[in-house]
């Protein structure tokens, strides 16, 4: 008798170790029809595998991300089979599924480009139409080596040679194509209903620049054409909204070869940075924070004491001063602790909430740099809350409310993950349990839904991670609330209690934006550069029809500026159509057109960036309405 346990706790008994797809039939015919993979004790598994006695089993369908991953893995094999048909002698490296689809690394004399995709896709469609079953076979190491040596597949041979002698090796065959693969796969090629090849790139074998450069063909696959069309729409829209392109177009920021990964903010970009900080400073007042600033460079001894030297050294920059070793700070927390310890604190001062817009530097590989999303220096809207153990849950709840204020002003929705203890961590099990439970109880008491992300906490404590969703449905991890009972131990952070004795303080690390740079990049793409008026770097563009209208246009611009409205006067001697298109490209919310009629009536003609003509208005009325819109932070 073989027993398995389902996700809902139900137990199922079988007379023998039947394949997982047979086990699905015992649950329901619809599940047997829809299941494409299974999770067995947390491992994604092929439905061809026999059930294991005592295993915890969860079945995945095309509606689950695991089911889509399985389909895409199969599509990578379909791509390889098509390439084998069209380009005899081609050599295959690896072909995994990834979040956005799949790829296959290949070695071929033919240099691939997107011009080849139509023929490859046509061959893939033939393979899909044949509805070839994927058959799994477990072989010995010797058998696998012999097979791939005979086929001249050198990369597969190298992969096998790296496996231990007793490794379980599986091959998957579909028609005339056999690949080295651990799976899982859908049961036949016909399950792929929609696919598309996307791009070609170079990739070093095993990611080592000393190895041969291979060609990597990327593609994606879905269970329906509708899902593929939506994916392609979002991808095209994301390309139009790329913050790097809009950053140049709107003159917000730039990067230079003299400082790879170090952004240069232009005046309009600084407006946006300052607006982010100004709004959070409003929240500092609302939620009773004090603001400090700590140094960028601090002694190596401090980073050894904090644990960053052991757990984060490879991401840090170093220097020497007067023969002593120093580090450029990758995080602000040790500086915040030194501030707190400048005098003995009493329980009456707690909780003490200390905010800092701290510039930090972290070493990132050159190939990982990506606009404002992945940089080597950035500003954290960091804060540290020092408290008594009894105040832990209340402070987490207060921070949850603060984050709701922070994100809702931009119209951003979010979900929360509770990230637990990672393998590379420090501290006792007892302190980790206390701090994890404090986060769990607080978020449950606040009524905020969350999921658990096992093993993804910081090395010093568990955390709540906030994933915001943009207008294209993409999610970005931004805010964090980290409970820390380790650094207070290392730095002897204490306070005098009601009993007159010293007690160990608890510490929360929290950052709402996370990184001002990254959050700004997300906002650029979320709004496509068309920021709400209150957040736009230029709120109004005054456009004279001709040079003869420039004097009145200057008066209008000056009046707007006196009302603290961010305004630009378009003085270029160009056609009206050109000047309007330029303002629309710059995503300016309002354009005020000044011509003979406006001068005569002492009015302005109002246009919006989406081409809407709102007609003529008296300037004081326009200013009053605009100030109201800005004050309300309307979206």
Coordinates of C-alpha atoms in Angstrom, one line a residue, residues 238-577:
X238 CA 7.1 48.1 -21.7
X239 CA 9.5 48.9 -24.5
X240 CA 7.7 52.2 -25.2
X241 CA 7.7 52.9 -21.4
X242 CA 11.4 52.0 -20.9
X243 CA 12.6 54.4 -18.2
X244 CA 16.0 54.6 -19.8
X245 CA 14.5 55.9 -23.1
X246 CA 12.1 58.2 -21.4
X247 CA 14.8 59.4 -19.0
X248 CA 16.7 60.7 -22.0
X249 CA 13.6 62.0 -23.8
X250 CA 12.4 63.9 -20.8
X251 CA 15.9 65.1 -19.8
X252 CA 15.7 63.4 -16.3
X253 CA 19.0 61.6 -15.9
X254 CA 22.0 60.1 -17.8
X255 CA 24.8 57.6 -17.4
X256 CA 28.4 58.0 -18.6
X257 CA 31.3 55.7 -19.3
X258 CA 33.3 57.6 -16.7
X259 CA 31.0 56.1 -14.0
X260 CA 29.2 52.9 -15.1
X261 CA 26.2 52.3 -12.8
X262 CA 26.4 55.8 -11.2
X263 CA 23.5 57.9 -12.4
X264 CA 23.7 61.6 -13.1
X265 CA 20.4 63.4 -12.2
X266 CA 19.5 66.4 -14.4
X267 CA 17.5 69.4 -13.0
X268 CA 14.1 67.8 -14.0
X269 CA 15.2 64.5 -12.5
X270 CA 16.2 66.3 -9.3
X271 CA 12.6 67.8 -9.1
X272 CA 11.3 64.2 -9.0
X273 CA 13.8 63.1 -6.4
X274 CA 13.0 66.0 -4.2
X275 CA 9.2 65.5 -4.6
X276 CA 9.7 61.9 -3.4
X277 CA 11.7 63.0 -0.4
X278 CA 9.3 65.9 0.3
X279 CA 6.3 63.7 0.4
X280 CA 8.0 61.2 2.7
X281 CA 9.1 64.0 5.0
X282 CA 5.5 64.9 5.3
X283 CA 4.9 61.3 6.5
X284 CA 7.9 61.6 8.8
X285 CA 5.9 64.4 10.6
X286 CA 2.7 62.4 10.5
X287 CA 4.3 59.2 12.0
X288 CA 6.7 61.0 14.3
X289 CA 10.1 60.5 12.7
X290 CA 13.3 62.5 13.2
X291 CA 15.7 62.9 10.3
X292 CA 19.5 62.4 10.5
X293 CA 22.4 62.0 8.0
X294 CA 25.3 59.7 8.6
X295 CA 28.7 59.5 6.8
X296 CA 29.3 57.5 3.6
X297 CA 32.7 56.1 4.7
X298 CA 33.2 54.4 8.0
X299 CA 35.9 52.2 9.6
X300 CA 36.3 48.5 8.6
X301 CA 36.0 47.7 12.3
X302 CA 32.4 48.9 12.3
X303 CA 31.5 46.6 9.4
X304 CA 33.2 43.6 11.1
X305 CA 31.1 44.3 14.2
X306 CA 27.9 44.7 12.2
X307 CA 28.5 41.4 10.4
X308 CA 28.5 42.9 7.0
X309 CA 32.2 42.0 6.6
X310 CA 31.4 38.3 6.9
X311 CA 28.0 38.4 5.0
X312 CA 28.3 41.2 2.5
X313 CA 31.9 42.0 1.8
X314 CA 31.9 41.0 -1.9
X315 CA 29.3 43.8 -2.5
X316 CA 31.3 46.5 -0.8
X317 CA 33.9 49.1 -1.8
X318 CA 37.0 49.8 0.3
X319 CA 39.6 52.6 0.8
X320 CA 42.3 53.6 3.2
X321 CA 42.6 56.8 5.3
X322 CA 45.8 57.5 7.3
X323 CA 46.8 53.8 6.8
X324 CA 43.6 52.5 8.3
X325 CA 41.0 50.4 6.4
X326 CA 37.6 51.9 5.7
X327 CA 34.5 50.9 3.7
X328 CA 32.0 52.9 1.7
X329 CA 28.7 52.1 3.3
X330 CA 26.5 49.6 1.6
X331 CA 23.8 50.1 4.2
X332 CA 22.8 52.8 6.7
X333 CA 22.0 50.8 9.7
X334 CA 25.4 50.8 11.6
X335 CA 25.5 54.7 11.3
X336 CA 21.9 54.8 12.7
X337 CA 23.0 52.7 15.6
X338 CA 26.0 54.9 16.4
X339 CA 23.6 57.9 16.4
X340 CA 21.2 56.2 18.8
X341 CA 24.1 55.4 21.1
X342 CA 25.4 59.0 21.4
X343 CA 23.7 59.1 24.8
X344 CA 22.0 56.7 27.2
X345 CA 18.4 56.3 26.2
X346 CA 15.4 55.9 28.5
X347 CA 12.3 53.8 27.9
X348 CA 10.4 57.1 28.0
X349 CA 12.1 58.0 24.7
X350 CA 11.0 54.8 22.9
X351 CA 10.0 54.1 20.3
X352 CA 12.5 56.3 18.6
X353 CA 12.0 56.6 14.9
X354 CA 15.0 57.9 12.9
X355 CA 14.8 58.5 9.2
X356 CA 17.6 59.0 6.7
X357 CA 17.9 59.5 2.9
X358 CA 21.2 57.7 2.9
X359 CA 23.5 57.4 -0.2
X360 CA 24.9 53.8 -0.3
X361 CA 27.3 52.1 -2.7
X362 CA 27.2 48.4 -3.6
X363 CA 29.3 46.6 -6.1
X364 CA 27.3 45.2 -9.0
X365 CA 28.7 43.3 -12.0
X366 CA 28.9 45.4 -15.1
X367 CA 26.6 43.1 -17.0
X368 CA 23.9 43.3 -14.3
X369 CA 23.6 47.1 -14.5
X370 CA 20.3 48.2 -15.9
X371 CA 19.3 51.9 -15.9
X372 CA 18.0 53.0 -12.5
X373 CA 16.8 49.5 -11.7
X374 CA 20.3 48.2 -11.0
X375 CA 23.0 50.8 -10.1
X376 CA 26.1 51.0 -8.0
X377 CA 25.0 53.9 -5.9
X378 CA 21.5 54.8 -4.7
X379 CA 19.7 56.6 -2.0
X380 CA 17.7 54.6 0.5
X381 CA 14.8 56.2 2.3
X382 CA 16.0 54.3 5.2
X383 CA 14.7 54.5 8.8
X384 CA 15.5 52.7 12.0
X385 CA 13.1 52.3 14.8
X386 CA 14.5 51.5 18.3
X387 CA 11.9 50.1 20.7
X388 CA 11.2 47.8 23.6
X389 CA 10.2 44.2 22.9
X390 CA 6.6 45.1 23.9
X391 CA 6.4 47.7 21.2
X392 CA 7.4 45.4 18.3
X393 CA 4.0 44.6 16.9
X394 CA 2.6 48.1 17.3
X395 CA 5.5 49.6 15.4
X396 CA 5.1 47.2 12.5
X397 CA 1.4 48.0 12.3
X398 CA 2.3 51.7 12.3
X399 CA 4.7 51.2 9.4
X400 CA 2.1 49.2 7.5
X401 CA -0.2 52.2 7.7
X402 CA 2.7 54.5 6.6
X403 CA 3.3 52.4 3.5
X404 CA -0.3 52.5 2.6
X405 CA 0.0 56.3 2.5
X406 CA 3.2 56.1 0.6
X407 CA 2.0 53.9 -2.3
X408 CA -1.6 55.0 -2.6
X409 CA -0.6 58.6 -3.5
X410 CA 0.7 57.1 -6.8
X411 CA -2.3 54.8 -7.2
X412 CA -0.1 51.7 -6.6
X413 CA -1.5 48.4 -5.4
X414 CA 0.8 45.9 -3.6
X415 CA 1.1 42.5 -2.0
X416 CA 3.2 41.5 1.0
X417 CA 5.6 38.6 1.6
X418 CA 6.9 37.4 5.0
X419 CA 10.5 36.4 4.3
X420 CA 11.9 34.0 6.8
X421 CA 15.4 32.9 8.0
X422 CA 18.0 32.2 5.2
X423 CA 20.8 29.7 5.4
X424 CA 23.4 32.4 5.6
X425 CA 22.2 34.1 8.8
X426 CA 23.4 34.9 12.3
X427 CA 21.8 34.7 15.7
X428 CA 19.9 32.2 17.8
X429 CA 16.8 30.2 16.9
X430 CA 15.0 31.8 19.8
X431 CA 15.5 35.4 18.7
X432 CA 14.6 34.5 15.1
X433 CA 11.4 32.9 16.3
X434 CA 10.5 35.9 18.4
X435 CA 11.1 38.4 15.6
X436 CA 9.3 36.3 13.0
X437 CA 6.3 35.9 15.2
X438 CA 6.2 39.6 15.8
X439 CA 6.0 40.3 12.1
X440 CA 3.4 37.6 11.5
X441 CA 1.1 38.7 14.4
X442 CA 1.4 42.4 13.4
X443 CA 0.4 41.9 9.8
X444 CA -2.4 39.5 10.7
X445 CA -3.7 42.0 13.3
X446 CA -3.6 44.8 10.7
X447 CA -5.7 42.6 8.4
X448 CA -3.1 42.8 5.5
X449 CA -3.0 39.6 3.3
X450 CA 0.4 38.1 2.9
X451 CA 2.3 35.0 1.7
X452 CA 5.3 33.3 3.2
X453 CA 8.6 33.4 1.3
X454 CA 10.7 30.8 3.1
X455 CA 14.4 31.4 3.5
X456 CA 14.5 34.9 1.9
X457 CA 15.0 37.0 5.0
X458 CA 18.0 39.3 5.7
X459 CA 21.0 37.7 7.3
X460 CA 20.2 39.4 10.6
X461 CA 16.4 39.0 10.7
X462 CA 13.0 38.2 9.0
X463 CA 11.3 40.8 7.0
X464 CA 8.1 41.9 5.3
X465 CA 8.7 42.7 1.6
X466 CA 6.2 44.9 -0.3
X467 CA 5.7 44.1 -4.0
X468 CA 4.0 46.9 -5.9
X469 CA 2.1 46.3 -9.1
X470 CA 2.5 48.8 -12.0
X471 CA 0.0 49.7 -14.8
X472 CA 1.2 46.8 -16.9
X473 CA 0.6 44.2 -14.2
X474 CA 4.3 43.8 -13.4
X475 CA 5.4 43.5 -9.8
X476 CA 8.5 45.1 -8.2
X477 CA 9.8 44.5 -4.7
X478 CA 10.2 48.0 -3.1
X479 CA 9.4 48.5 0.5
X480 CA 10.7 46.3 3.4
X481 CA 10.2 46.1 7.2
X482 CA 13.0 44.1 8.8
X483 CA 12.9 43.0 12.4
X484 CA 16.4 42.9 13.9
X485 CA 17.3 41.4 17.3
X486 CA 20.9 40.7 16.2
X487 CA 22.6 44.0 15.6
X488 CA 21.3 45.3 19.0
X489 CA 23.2 42.4 20.5
X490 CA 26.4 43.1 18.5
X491 CA 26.3 46.8 19.3
X492 CA 25.0 46.5 22.9
X493 CA 22.0 48.8 22.0
X494 CA 20.1 49.3 25.3
X495 CA 17.9 51.6 27.2
X496 CA 17.1 52.2 30.8
X497 CA 13.8 50.6 31.8
X498 CA 11.2 51.5 34.4
X499 CA 13.2 49.4 36.9
X500 CA 16.3 51.6 36.4
X501 CA 18.2 48.7 34.8
X502 CA 19.6 48.4 31.3
X503 CA 17.5 46.3 28.8
X504 CA 18.3 45.2 25.2
X505 CA 16.5 47.3 22.6
X506 CA 14.9 45.9 19.5
X507 CA 15.4 47.5 16.1
X508 CA 13.3 47.7 12.9
X509 CA 15.0 48.6 9.6
X510 CA 12.4 50.0 7.2
X511 CA 12.5 51.5 3.7
X512 CA 9.3 52.4 1.8
X513 CA 10.6 53.4 -1.6
X514 CA 13.6 51.1 -1.1
X515 CA 15.8 52.9 -3.5
X516 CA 14.8 56.4 -4.7
X517 CA 16.4 55.7 -8.0
X518 CA 14.7 52.4 -8.6
X519 CA 11.3 53.6 -7.4
X520 CA 11.6 56.6 -9.8
X521 CA 12.4 54.2 -12.6
X522 CA 9.3 52.2 -11.7
X523 CA 7.2 55.3 -11.6
X524 CA 8.5 56.5 -15.1
X525 CA 7.4 53.1 -16.6
X526 CA 4.1 52.9 -14.5
X527 CA 3.0 56.3 -15.8
X528 CA 4.8 56.1 -19.2
X529 CA 6.4 59.4 -18.2
X530 CA 3.0 61.1 -18.1
X531 CA 3.1 61.8 -14.4
X532 CA 0.1 63.2 -12.5
X533 CA 0.3 67.0 -12.5
X534 CA 1.5 67.2 -8.9
X535 CA 4.5 65.0 -9.7
X536 CA 5.4 66.3 -13.2
X537 CA 8.8 68.0 -13.4
X538 CA 7.2 70.7 -15.6
X539 CA 3.5 71.3 -14.9
X540 CA 2.8 73.9 -17.5
X541 CA 4.4 74.9 -20.8
X542 CA 3.5 78.4 -22.1
X543 CA 3.6 78.4 -25.9
X544 CA 3.4 81.6 -27.9
X545 CA 2.0 81.2 -31.4
X546 CA 4.6 83.6 -32.8
X547 CA 7.5 85.7 -31.6
X548 CA 5.1 88.7 -31.5
X549 CA 3.2 86.9 -28.7
X550 CA 6.3 86.3 -26.5
X551 CA 6.0 89.3 -24.2
X552 CA 2.5 88.4 -22.9
X553 CA 3.6 84.7 -22.8
X554 CA 6.5 85.8 -20.4
X555 CA 4.0 87.6 -18.2
X556 CA 1.9 84.5 -18.0
X557 CA 4.9 82.3 -17.2
X558 CA 6.0 84.7 -14.5
X559 CA 2.5 84.7 -12.9
X560 CA 2.5 80.9 -12.8
X561 CA 6.0 80.8 -11.3
X562 CA 4.9 83.3 -8.6
X563 CA 2.2 80.7 -7.6
X564 CA 4.9 78.0 -7.2
X565 CA 3.8 76.2 -10.4
X566 CA 6.6 74.6 -12.3
X567 CA 6.5 76.3 -15.6
X568 CA 8.6 76.6 -18.8
X569 CA 8.3 79.2 -21.5
X570 CA 8.8 77.9 -25.1
X571 CA 10.8 80.6 -26.8
X572 CA 11.9 78.7 -29.8
X573 CA 11.1 80.3 -33.2
X574 CA 9.4 77.2 -34.5
X575 CA 5.9 76.5 -35.8
X576 CA 3.1 76.1 -33.3
X577 CA 2.6 72.4 -34.3

